[in-house]
Every structure is written in structure tokens, then in C-alpha cells.
Tab-separated table of C-alpha atoms in Angstrom:
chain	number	residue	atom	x	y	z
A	1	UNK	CA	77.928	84.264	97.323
A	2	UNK	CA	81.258	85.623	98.703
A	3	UNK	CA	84.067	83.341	98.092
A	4	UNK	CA	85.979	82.009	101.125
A	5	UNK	CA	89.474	82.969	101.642
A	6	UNK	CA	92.214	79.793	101.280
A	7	UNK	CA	95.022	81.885	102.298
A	8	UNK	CA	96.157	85.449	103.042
A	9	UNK	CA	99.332	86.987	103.652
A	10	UNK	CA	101.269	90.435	103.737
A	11	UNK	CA	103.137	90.544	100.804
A	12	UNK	CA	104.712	93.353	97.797
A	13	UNK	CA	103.630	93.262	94.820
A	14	UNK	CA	106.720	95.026	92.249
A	15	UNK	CA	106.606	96.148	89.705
A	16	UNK	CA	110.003	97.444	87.887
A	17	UNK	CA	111.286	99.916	90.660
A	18	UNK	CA	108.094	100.028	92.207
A	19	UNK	CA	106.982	98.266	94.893
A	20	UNK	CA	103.457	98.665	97.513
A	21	UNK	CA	102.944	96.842	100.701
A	22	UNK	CA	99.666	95.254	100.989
A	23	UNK	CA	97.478	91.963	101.511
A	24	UNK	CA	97.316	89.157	98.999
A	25	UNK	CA	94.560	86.839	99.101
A	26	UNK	CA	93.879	83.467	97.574
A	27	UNK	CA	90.153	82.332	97.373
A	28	UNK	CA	88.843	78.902	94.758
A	29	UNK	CA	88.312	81.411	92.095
A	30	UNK	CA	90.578	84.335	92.579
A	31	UNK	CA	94.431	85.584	93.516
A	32	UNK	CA	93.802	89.290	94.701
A	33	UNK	CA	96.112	91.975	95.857
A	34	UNK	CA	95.249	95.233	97.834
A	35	UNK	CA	97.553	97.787	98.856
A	36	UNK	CA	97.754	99.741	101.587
A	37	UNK	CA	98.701	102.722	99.841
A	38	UNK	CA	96.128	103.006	96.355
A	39	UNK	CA	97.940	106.361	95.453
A	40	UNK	CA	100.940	104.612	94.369
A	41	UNK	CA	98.683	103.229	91.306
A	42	UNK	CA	100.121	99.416	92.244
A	43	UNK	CA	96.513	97.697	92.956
A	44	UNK	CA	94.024	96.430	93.497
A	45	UNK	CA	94.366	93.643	91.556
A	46	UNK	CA	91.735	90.624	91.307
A	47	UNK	CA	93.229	88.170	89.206
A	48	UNK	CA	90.923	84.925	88.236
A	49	UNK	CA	92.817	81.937	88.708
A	50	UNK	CA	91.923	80.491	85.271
A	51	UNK	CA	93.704	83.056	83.651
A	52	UNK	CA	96.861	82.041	85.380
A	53	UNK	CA	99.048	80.049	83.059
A	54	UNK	CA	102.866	79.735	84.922
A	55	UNK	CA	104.059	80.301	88.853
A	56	UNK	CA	107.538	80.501	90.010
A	57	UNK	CA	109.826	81.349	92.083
A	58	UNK	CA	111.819	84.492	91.319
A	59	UNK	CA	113.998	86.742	93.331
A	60	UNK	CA	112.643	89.938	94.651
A	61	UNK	CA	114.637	93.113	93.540
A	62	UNK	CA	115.430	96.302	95.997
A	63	UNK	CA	115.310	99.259	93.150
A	64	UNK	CA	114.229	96.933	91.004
A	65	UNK	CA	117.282	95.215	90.139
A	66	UNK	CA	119.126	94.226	92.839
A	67	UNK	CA	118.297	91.097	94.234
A	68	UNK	CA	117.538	91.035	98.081
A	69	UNK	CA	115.711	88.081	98.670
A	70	UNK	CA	114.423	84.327	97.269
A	71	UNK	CA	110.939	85.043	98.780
A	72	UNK	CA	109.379	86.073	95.681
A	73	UNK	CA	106.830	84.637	92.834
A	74	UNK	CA	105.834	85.389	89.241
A	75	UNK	CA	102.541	85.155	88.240
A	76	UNK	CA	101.991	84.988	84.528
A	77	UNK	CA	98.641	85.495	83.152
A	78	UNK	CA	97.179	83.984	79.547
A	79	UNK	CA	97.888	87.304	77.941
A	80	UNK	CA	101.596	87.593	78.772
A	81	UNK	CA	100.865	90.080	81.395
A	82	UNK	CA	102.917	89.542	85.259
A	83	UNK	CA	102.747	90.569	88.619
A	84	UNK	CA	105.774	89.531	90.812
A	85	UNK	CA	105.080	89.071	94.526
A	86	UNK	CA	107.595	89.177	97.817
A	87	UNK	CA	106.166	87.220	100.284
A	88	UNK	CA	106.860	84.439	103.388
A	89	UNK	CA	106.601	80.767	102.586
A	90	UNK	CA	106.390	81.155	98.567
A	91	UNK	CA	106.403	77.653	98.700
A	92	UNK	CA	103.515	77.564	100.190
A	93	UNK	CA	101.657	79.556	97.508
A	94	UNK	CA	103.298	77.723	94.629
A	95	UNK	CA	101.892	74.562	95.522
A	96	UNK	CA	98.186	76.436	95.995
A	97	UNK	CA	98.131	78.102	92.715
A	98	UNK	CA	99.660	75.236	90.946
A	99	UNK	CA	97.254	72.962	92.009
């Protein structure tokens, strides 16, 4: 059985100086991430949502250090691992995956 999409959005997933353009989608069991550029080696990513451990805010980086917006998350998993996200209405998301 396929889960059923909660919410979707066009967001960036960076990563250091790095960044791809894609979709992120939230479903009960998973937080995923597809590109729309796979040659760039940033995704997919299908992250289950019980590995999750801390969300915030964060600021996304142009270059990856200078800070050009507040529209951003971190996702860090159990292992340490995180994927930092530019996206509308983070908000939004934070109170999703924190629930």
C-alpha cells in the first residue's frame, strides 16, 4: 500500500556549497526529496520519519555560507547525519515533522 502524501512542496535541499532544486514530500511514514537534476548526486533521498531526532529552523546559505534567507530547516537524523532544506512556510513543516 502506497502511502498518501501530507504535504509537498518545491524546495533545495544544500548541502555545503551545493544546492539541487527539487520536490520534497511528507507522507505518515516518510520525509522524501527528489531532484530535478539526479546528476548533481544531491538525491533522492527517502528519509523514515522515525529516524528523525531534531527540526529547526536554520538560515539557507547562497555559496554555502552566506546567508540569503530564514526559509530554511535542518533535519537531523539518529545517526548524526543532516539534510538542510530551503523552502516556503518552514513553519509549516516544523510543526508536521515535530508532531
Amino acid at each position: 500500500m502506497e502511502s498518501q502524501t501530507i504535504k509537498s512542496t518545491v524546495a533545495a535541499v544544500q548541502n555545503g556549497v551545493a544546492r539541487a532544486d527539487g520536490k520534497l514530500s511528507l507522507t505518515v511514514s516518510d520525509l522524501s526529496f527528489v531532484p530535478y537534476n539526479t546528476q548533481l548526486g544531491l538525491g533522492p533521498y527517502s528519509i523514515p520519519r522515525g529516524e528523525i531526532t531534531k527540526v529547526e529552523k536554520c538560515l539557507g546559505k547562497g555559496g554555502g555560507i552566506m546567508p540569503v534567507t530564514r526559509d530554511a530547516l535542518r533535519i537531523t537524523l539518529d545517526g548524526g547525519k543532516q539534510f538542510e532544506f530551503i523552502l516556503a512556510n518552514p513553519e509549516d513543516w516544523l510543526a508536521l515533522l515535530s508532531a
